[in-house]
Amino acid sequence: MESSKVIHALYNDDEVLLDAVKAVKEEHHHIEEVFCPFPVHGLDKAMGIAPTRLAITAFMYGITGLSIAIWMTNYMMIQDWPQDIGGKPSFSWIENMPAFVPILFELTVFFAAHLMVITFYMRSRIWPFKEAENPDPRTTDDHFLMEIPVKESAVEELTTLLTKTGAVEINVVDKH
């Protein structure tokens, strides 16, 4: 939908916002974004956003960390510099695996956590020194903002709908 204007509807309660999102979607309007000071349970479903696949990447990053930990413990403790520590022979990795469990666990968590943070920042396009994109600073404190692109002919209709849904403030702004 090509539109030149955007409506910013501000709400001061998350339940009112959730009901408003459902009402706007029922009227077949496209909601571009909702800015919230904290996560609102059920908002993604109400907006029709597809489930995230970040859990799959976390699993893959964990498997990568586990694989590197297995390779590292095998190379360092069995192949490169085998030592008899505490009477444990270093003939094979599998015999010494119980001693390596903390290392395996820690590297699995390390890789999953650090790579997930990097993936989240890249997916969210959050770079160092990036300017904030929220249209109203109150969305970081106590207000919720729904951003809806609208054609010039439908501004009045959508403004009326948003007023009925409990919006405390409605602003029509030019698209930047």
PDB file of C-alpha atoms in Angstrom:
ATOM      1  CA  MET A   1       0.000   0.000   0.000  1.00  0.00           C
ATOM      2  CA  GLU A   2       1.605   3.242  -1.167  1.00  0.00           C
ATOM      3  CA  SER A   3       0.717   5.993   1.233  1.00  0.00           C
ATOM      4  CA  SER A   4       2.043   9.427   1.947  1.00  0.00           C
ATOM      5  CA  LYS A   5       0.813   9.700   5.532  1.00  0.00           C
ATOM      6  CA  VAL A   6       1.257   7.665   8.693  1.00  0.00           C
ATOM      7  CA  ILE A   7      -1.013   7.687  11.721  1.00  0.00           C
ATOM      8  CA  HIS A   8       0.584   7.427  15.154  1.00  0.00           C
ATOM      9  CA  ALA A   9      -1.939   6.310  17.761  1.00  0.00           C
ATOM     10  CA  LEU A  10      -0.696   6.480  21.354  1.00  0.00           C
ATOM     11  CA  TYR A  11      -2.075   4.307  24.155  1.00  0.00           C
ATOM     12  CA  ASN A  12      -1.220   4.284  27.838  1.00  0.00           C
ATOM     13  CA  ASP A  13      -2.297   0.708  28.683  1.00  0.00           C
ATOM     14  CA  ASP A  14      -1.069  -2.548  27.160  1.00  0.00           C
ATOM     15  CA  GLU A  15      -4.459  -4.309  27.323  1.00  0.00           C
ATOM     16  CA  VAL A  16      -6.153  -1.382  25.550  1.00  0.00           C
ATOM     17  CA  LEU A  17      -3.389  -1.488  22.923  1.00  0.00           C
ATOM     18  CA  LEU A  18      -3.868  -5.223  22.386  1.00  0.00           C
ATOM     19  CA  ASP A  19      -7.626  -4.776  21.911  1.00  0.00           C
ATOM     20  CA  ALA A  20      -6.958  -1.839  19.548  1.00  0.00           C
ATOM     21  CA  VAL A  21      -4.567  -3.901  17.424  1.00  0.00           C
ATOM     22  CA  LYS A  22      -7.218  -6.606  17.088  1.00  0.00           C
ATOM     23  CA  ALA A  23      -9.870  -4.026  16.150  1.00  0.00           C
ATOM     24  CA  VAL A  24      -7.636  -2.370  13.534  1.00  0.00           C
ATOM     25  CA  LYS A  25      -6.734  -5.764  12.031  1.00  0.00           C
ATOM     26  CA  GLU A  26     -10.434  -6.716  11.889  1.00  0.00           C
ATOM     27  CA  GLU A  27     -10.989  -3.619   9.749  1.00  0.00           C
ATOM     28  CA  HIS A  28      -8.201  -4.873   7.402  1.00  0.00           C
ATOM     29  CA  HIS A  29      -5.734  -2.052   8.018  1.00  0.00           C
ATOM     30  CA  HIS A  30      -2.001  -2.748   7.863  1.00  0.00           C
ATOM     31  CA  ILE A  31      -0.113  -1.987  11.083  1.00  0.00           C
ATOM     32  CA  GLU A  32       3.454  -1.099  10.193  1.00  0.00           C
ATOM     33  CA  GLU A  33       4.905  -1.243  13.704  1.00  0.00           C
ATOM     34  CA  VAL A  34       3.991  -1.072  17.380  1.00  0.00           C
ATOM     35  CA  PHE A  35       6.459   0.595  19.745  1.00  0.00           C
ATOM     36  CA  CYS A  36       6.266  -0.556  23.368  1.00  0.00           C
ATOM     37  CA  PRO A  37       8.257   0.177  26.538  1.00  0.00           C
ATOM     38  CA  PHE A  38       8.112  -3.540  27.447  1.00  0.00           C
ATOM     39  CA  PRO A  39       7.079  -6.797  25.723  1.00  0.00           C
ATOM     40  CA  VAL A  40       3.308  -7.251  25.435  1.00  0.00           C
ATOM     41  CA  HIS A  41       2.217 -10.879  25.618  1.00  0.00           C
ATOM     42  CA  GLY A  42       0.109 -11.853  22.584  1.00  0.00           C
ATOM     43  CA  LEU A  43       0.931  -8.753  20.527  1.00  0.00           C
ATOM     44  CA  ASP A  44       2.860 -10.668  17.869  1.00  0.00           C
ATOM     45  CA  LYS A  45      -0.054 -13.056  17.379  1.00  0.00           C
ATOM     46  CA  ALA A  46      -2.568 -10.201  17.249  1.00  0.00           C
ATOM     47  CA  MET A  47      -0.470  -8.435  14.605  1.00  0.00           C
ATOM     48  CA  GLY A  48      -0.111 -11.630  12.575  1.00  0.00           C
ATOM     49  CA  ILE A  49       3.679 -11.782  12.850  1.00  0.00           C
ATOM     50  CA  ALA A  50       5.162 -15.165  11.973  1.00  0.00           C
ATOM     51  CA  PRO A  51       6.903 -17.074  14.782  1.00  0.00           C
ATOM     52  CA  THR A  52      10.615 -16.402  15.099  1.00  0.00           C
ATOM     53  CA  ARG A  53      13.232 -18.894  13.953  1.00  0.00           C
ATOM     54  CA  LEU A  54      15.840 -17.635  16.413  1.00  0.00           C
ATOM     55  CA  ALA A  55      15.463 -20.798  18.516  1.00  0.00           C
ATOM     56  CA  ILE A  56      16.692 -22.856  15.563  1.00  0.00           C
ATOM     57  CA  THR A  57      19.768 -20.660  15.231  1.00  0.00           C
ATOM     58  CA  ALA A  58      20.412 -20.928  18.987  1.00  0.00           C
ATOM     59  CA  PHE A  59      20.352 -24.715  18.681  1.00  0.00           C
ATOM     60  CA  MET A  60      22.736 -24.614  15.708  1.00  0.00           C
ATOM     61  CA  TYR A  61      25.104 -22.277  17.573  1.00  0.00           C
ATOM     62  CA  GLY A  62      25.027 -24.622  20.595  1.00  0.00           C
ATOM     63  CA  ILE A  63      25.844 -27.623  18.391  1.00  0.00           C
ATOM     64  CA  THR A  64      28.713 -25.619  16.873  1.00  0.00           C
ATOM     65  CA  GLY A  65      30.070 -24.838  20.348  1.00  0.00           C
ATOM     66  CA  LEU A  66      29.731 -28.469  21.426  1.00  0.00           C
ATOM     67  CA  SER A  67      31.537 -29.665  18.298  1.00  0.00           C
ATOM     68  CA  ILE A  68      34.386 -27.226  18.830  1.00  0.00           C
ATOM     69  CA  ALA A  69      34.615 -28.269  22.497  1.00  0.00           C
ATOM     70  CA  ILE A  70      34.809 -31.956  21.540  1.00  0.00           C
ATOM     71  CA  TRP A  71      37.471 -31.255  18.928  1.00  0.00           C
ATOM     72  CA  MET A  72      39.406 -28.986  21.313  1.00  0.00           C
ATOM     73  CA  THR A  73      39.432 -31.411  24.269  1.00  0.00           C
ATOM     74  CA  ASN A  74      40.359 -34.314  21.991  1.00  0.00           C
ATOM     75  CA  TYR A  75      43.172 -32.400  20.311  1.00  0.00           C
ATOM     76  CA  MET A  76      44.610 -30.775  23.462  1.00  0.00           C
ATOM     77  CA  MET A  77      44.236 -33.570  26.006  1.00  0.00           C
ATOM     78  CA  ILE A  78      44.452 -36.753  23.902  1.00  0.00           C
ATOM     79  CA  GLN A  79      46.423 -36.094  20.715  1.00  0.00           C
ATOM     80  CA  ASP A  80      48.718 -33.099  21.250  1.00  0.00           C
ATOM     81  CA  TRP A  81      49.857 -33.440  24.855  1.00  0.00           C
ATOM     82  CA  PRO A  82      48.474 -36.534  26.601  1.00  0.00           C
ATOM     83  CA  GLN A  83      49.039 -36.538  30.349  1.00  0.00           C
ATOM     84  CA  ASP A  84      48.183 -38.913  33.157  1.00  0.00           C
ATOM     85  CA  ILE A  85      46.247 -36.584  35.462  1.00  0.00           C
ATOM     86  CA  GLY A  86      44.953 -38.127  38.680  1.00  0.00           C
ATOM     87  CA  GLY A  87      45.455 -41.654  37.379  1.00  0.00           C
ATOM     88  CA  LYS A  88      43.213 -41.126  34.329  1.00  0.00           C
ATOM     89  CA  PRO A  89      44.828 -42.637  31.265  1.00  0.00           C
ATOM     90  CA  SER A  90      44.654 -40.583  28.097  1.00  0.00           C
ATOM     91  CA  PHE A  91      44.273 -43.422  25.590  1.00  0.00           C
ATOM     92  CA  SER A  92      40.957 -42.218  24.145  1.00  0.00           C
ATOM     93  CA  TRP A  93      38.617 -39.239  24.350  1.00  0.00           C
ATOM     94  CA  ILE A  94      35.564 -41.314  25.278  1.00  0.00           C
ATOM     95  CA  GLU A  95      37.307 -42.727  28.380  1.00  0.00           C
ATOM     96  CA  ASN A  96      38.020 -39.203  29.626  1.00  0.00           C
ATOM     97  CA  MET A  97      34.756 -37.614  28.479  1.00  0.00           C
ATOM     98  CA  PRO A  98      33.267 -37.330  32.024  1.00  0.00           C
ATOM     99  CA  ALA A  99      36.175 -35.046  32.968  1.00  0.00           C
ATOM    100  CA  PHE A 100      35.443 -32.884  29.910  1.00  0.00           C
ATOM    101  CA  VAL A 101      31.708 -32.369  30.603  1.00  0.00           C
ATOM    102  CA  PRO A 102      32.165 -28.916  32.213  1.00  0.00           C
ATOM    103  CA  ILE A 103      34.208 -27.750  29.213  1.00  0.00           C
ATOM    104  CA  LEU A 104      31.633 -29.173  26.767  1.00  0.00           C
ATOM    105  CA  PHE A 105      28.783 -27.470  28.625  1.00  0.00           C
ATOM    106  CA  GLU A 106      30.514 -24.113  28.979  1.00  0.00           C
ATOM    107  CA  LEU A 107      31.541 -23.855  25.332  1.00  0.00           C
ATOM    108  CA  THR A 108      28.055 -24.882  24.198  1.00  0.00           C
ATOM    109  CA  VAL A 109      26.524 -22.072  26.272  1.00  0.00           C
ATOM    110  CA  PHE A 110      29.288 -19.616  25.323  1.00  0.00           C
ATOM    111  CA  PHE A 111      28.781 -20.095  21.582  1.00  0.00           C
ATOM    112  CA  ALA A 112      24.981 -20.098  21.777  1.00  0.00           C
ATOM    113  CA  ALA A 113      24.833 -16.957  23.928  1.00  0.00           C
ATOM    114  CA  HIS A 114      27.404 -14.840  22.135  1.00  0.00           C
ATOM    115  CA  LEU A 115      26.345 -15.767  18.610  1.00  0.00           C
ATOM    116  CA  MET A 116      22.671 -15.232  19.516  1.00  0.00           C
ATOM    117  CA  VAL A 117      23.425 -11.695  20.704  1.00  0.00           C
ATOM    118  CA  ILE A 118      25.245 -10.970  17.444  1.00  0.00           C
ATOM    119  CA  THR A 119      22.405 -12.536  15.418  1.00  0.00           C
ATOM    120  CA  PHE A 120      19.798 -10.538  17.336  1.00  0.00           C
ATOM    121  CA  TYR A 121      21.642  -7.267  16.732  1.00  0.00           C
ATOM    122  CA  MET A 122      22.110  -8.023  13.040  1.00  0.00           C
ATOM    123  CA  ARG A 123      18.492  -9.148  12.584  1.00  0.00           C
ATOM    124  CA  SER A 124      17.205  -6.075  14.418  1.00  0.00           C
ATOM    125  CA  ARG A 125      19.638  -3.824  12.522  1.00  0.00           C
ATOM    126  CA  ILE A 126      21.006  -2.412  15.762  1.00  0.00           C
ATOM    127  CA  TRP A 127      24.494  -1.131  15.045  1.00  0.00           C
ATOM    128  CA  PRO A 128      26.854   0.835  17.259  1.00  0.00           C
ATOM    129  CA  PHE A 129      26.059   4.565  17.184  1.00  0.00           C
ATOM    130  CA  LYS A 130      22.747   3.991  15.388  1.00  0.00           C
ATOM    131  CA  GLU A 131      20.112   6.672  15.789  1.00  0.00           C
ATOM    132  CA  ALA A 132      16.915   5.621  17.574  1.00  0.00           C
ATOM    133  CA  GLU A 133      13.978   4.944  15.248  1.00  0.00           C
ATOM    134  CA  ASN A 134      11.112   5.303  17.689  1.00  0.00           C
ATOM    135  CA  PRO A 135       8.851   8.140  16.564  1.00  0.00           C
ATOM    136  CA  ASP A 136       7.963   9.288  20.096  1.00  0.00           C
ATOM    137  CA  PRO A 137      10.293   9.182  23.110  1.00  0.00           C
ATOM    138  CA  ARG A 138       7.360   8.342  25.398  1.00  0.00           C
ATOM    139  CA  THR A 139       7.409   4.801  23.956  1.00  0.00           C
ATOM    140  CA  THR A 140      10.523   4.120  26.042  1.00  0.00           C
ATOM    141  CA  ASP A 141       8.772   5.208  29.240  1.00  0.00           C
ATOM    142  CA  ASP A 142       5.055   4.537  29.608  1.00  0.00           C
ATOM    143  CA  HIS A 143       3.207   4.853  26.274  1.00  0.00           C
ATOM    144  CA  PHE A 144       2.519   2.470  23.396  1.00  0.00           C
ATOM    145  CA  LEU A 145       2.475   3.695  19.798  1.00  0.00           C
ATOM    146  CA  MET A 146       0.778   2.020  16.856  1.00  0.00           C
ATOM    147  CA  GLU A 147       2.055   3.156  13.442  1.00  0.00           C
ATOM    148  CA  ILE A 148      -0.386   2.718  10.540  1.00  0.00           C
ATOM    149  CA  PRO A 149       0.233   3.850   6.953  1.00  0.00           C
ATOM    150  CA  VAL A 150      -2.906   5.455   5.538  1.00  0.00           C
ATOM    151  CA  LYS A 151      -4.087   6.985   2.278  1.00  0.00           C
ATOM    152  CA  GLU A 152      -5.283  10.579   2.319  1.00  0.00           C
ATOM    153  CA  SER A 153      -8.885   9.488   1.705  1.00  0.00           C
ATOM    154  CA  ALA A 154      -8.999   7.111   4.699  1.00  0.00           C
ATOM    155  CA  VAL A 155      -7.504   9.365   7.394  1.00  0.00           C
ATOM    156  CA  GLU A 156     -10.857  10.409   8.858  1.00  0.00           C
ATOM    157  CA  GLU A 157     -12.221   6.842   8.948  1.00  0.00           C
ATOM    158  CA  LEU A 158      -9.104   5.431  10.635  1.00  0.00           C
ATOM    159  CA  THR A 159      -8.906   8.325  13.107  1.00  0.00           C
ATOM    160  CA  THR A 160     -12.494   7.625  14.153  1.00  0.00           C
ATOM    161  CA  LEU A 161     -11.731   3.913  14.586  1.00  0.00           C
ATOM    162  CA  LEU A 162      -8.625   4.626  16.671  1.00  0.00           C
ATOM    163  CA  THR A 163     -10.551   7.059  18.878  1.00  0.00           C
ATOM    164  CA  LYS A 164     -13.123   4.319  19.558  1.00  0.00           C
ATOM    165  CA  THR A 165     -10.334   1.889  20.521  1.00  0.00           C
ATOM    166  CA  GLY A 166      -9.139   4.166  23.337  1.00  0.00           C
ATOM    167  CA  ALA A 167      -6.192   6.026  21.830  1.00  0.00           C
ATOM    168  CA  VAL A 168      -5.137   8.883  24.114  1.00  0.00           C
ATOM    169  CA  GLU A 169      -3.475  10.774  21.255  1.00  0.00           C
ATOM    170  CA  ILE A 170      -3.657  10.444  17.449  1.00  0.00           C
ATOM    171  CA  ASN A 171      -1.180  12.200  15.165  1.00  0.00           C
ATOM    172  CA  VAL A 172      -1.187  12.210  11.369  1.00  0.00           C
ATOM    173  CA  VAL A 173       2.379  12.707  10.092  1.00  0.00           C
ATOM    174  CA  ASP A 174       4.007  12.737   6.680  1.00  0.00           C
ATOM    175  CA  LYS A 175       5.945   9.601   5.811  1.00  0.00           C
ATOM    176  CA  HIS A 176       9.669  10.222   5.962  1.00  0.00           C
TER     177      HIS A 176
END
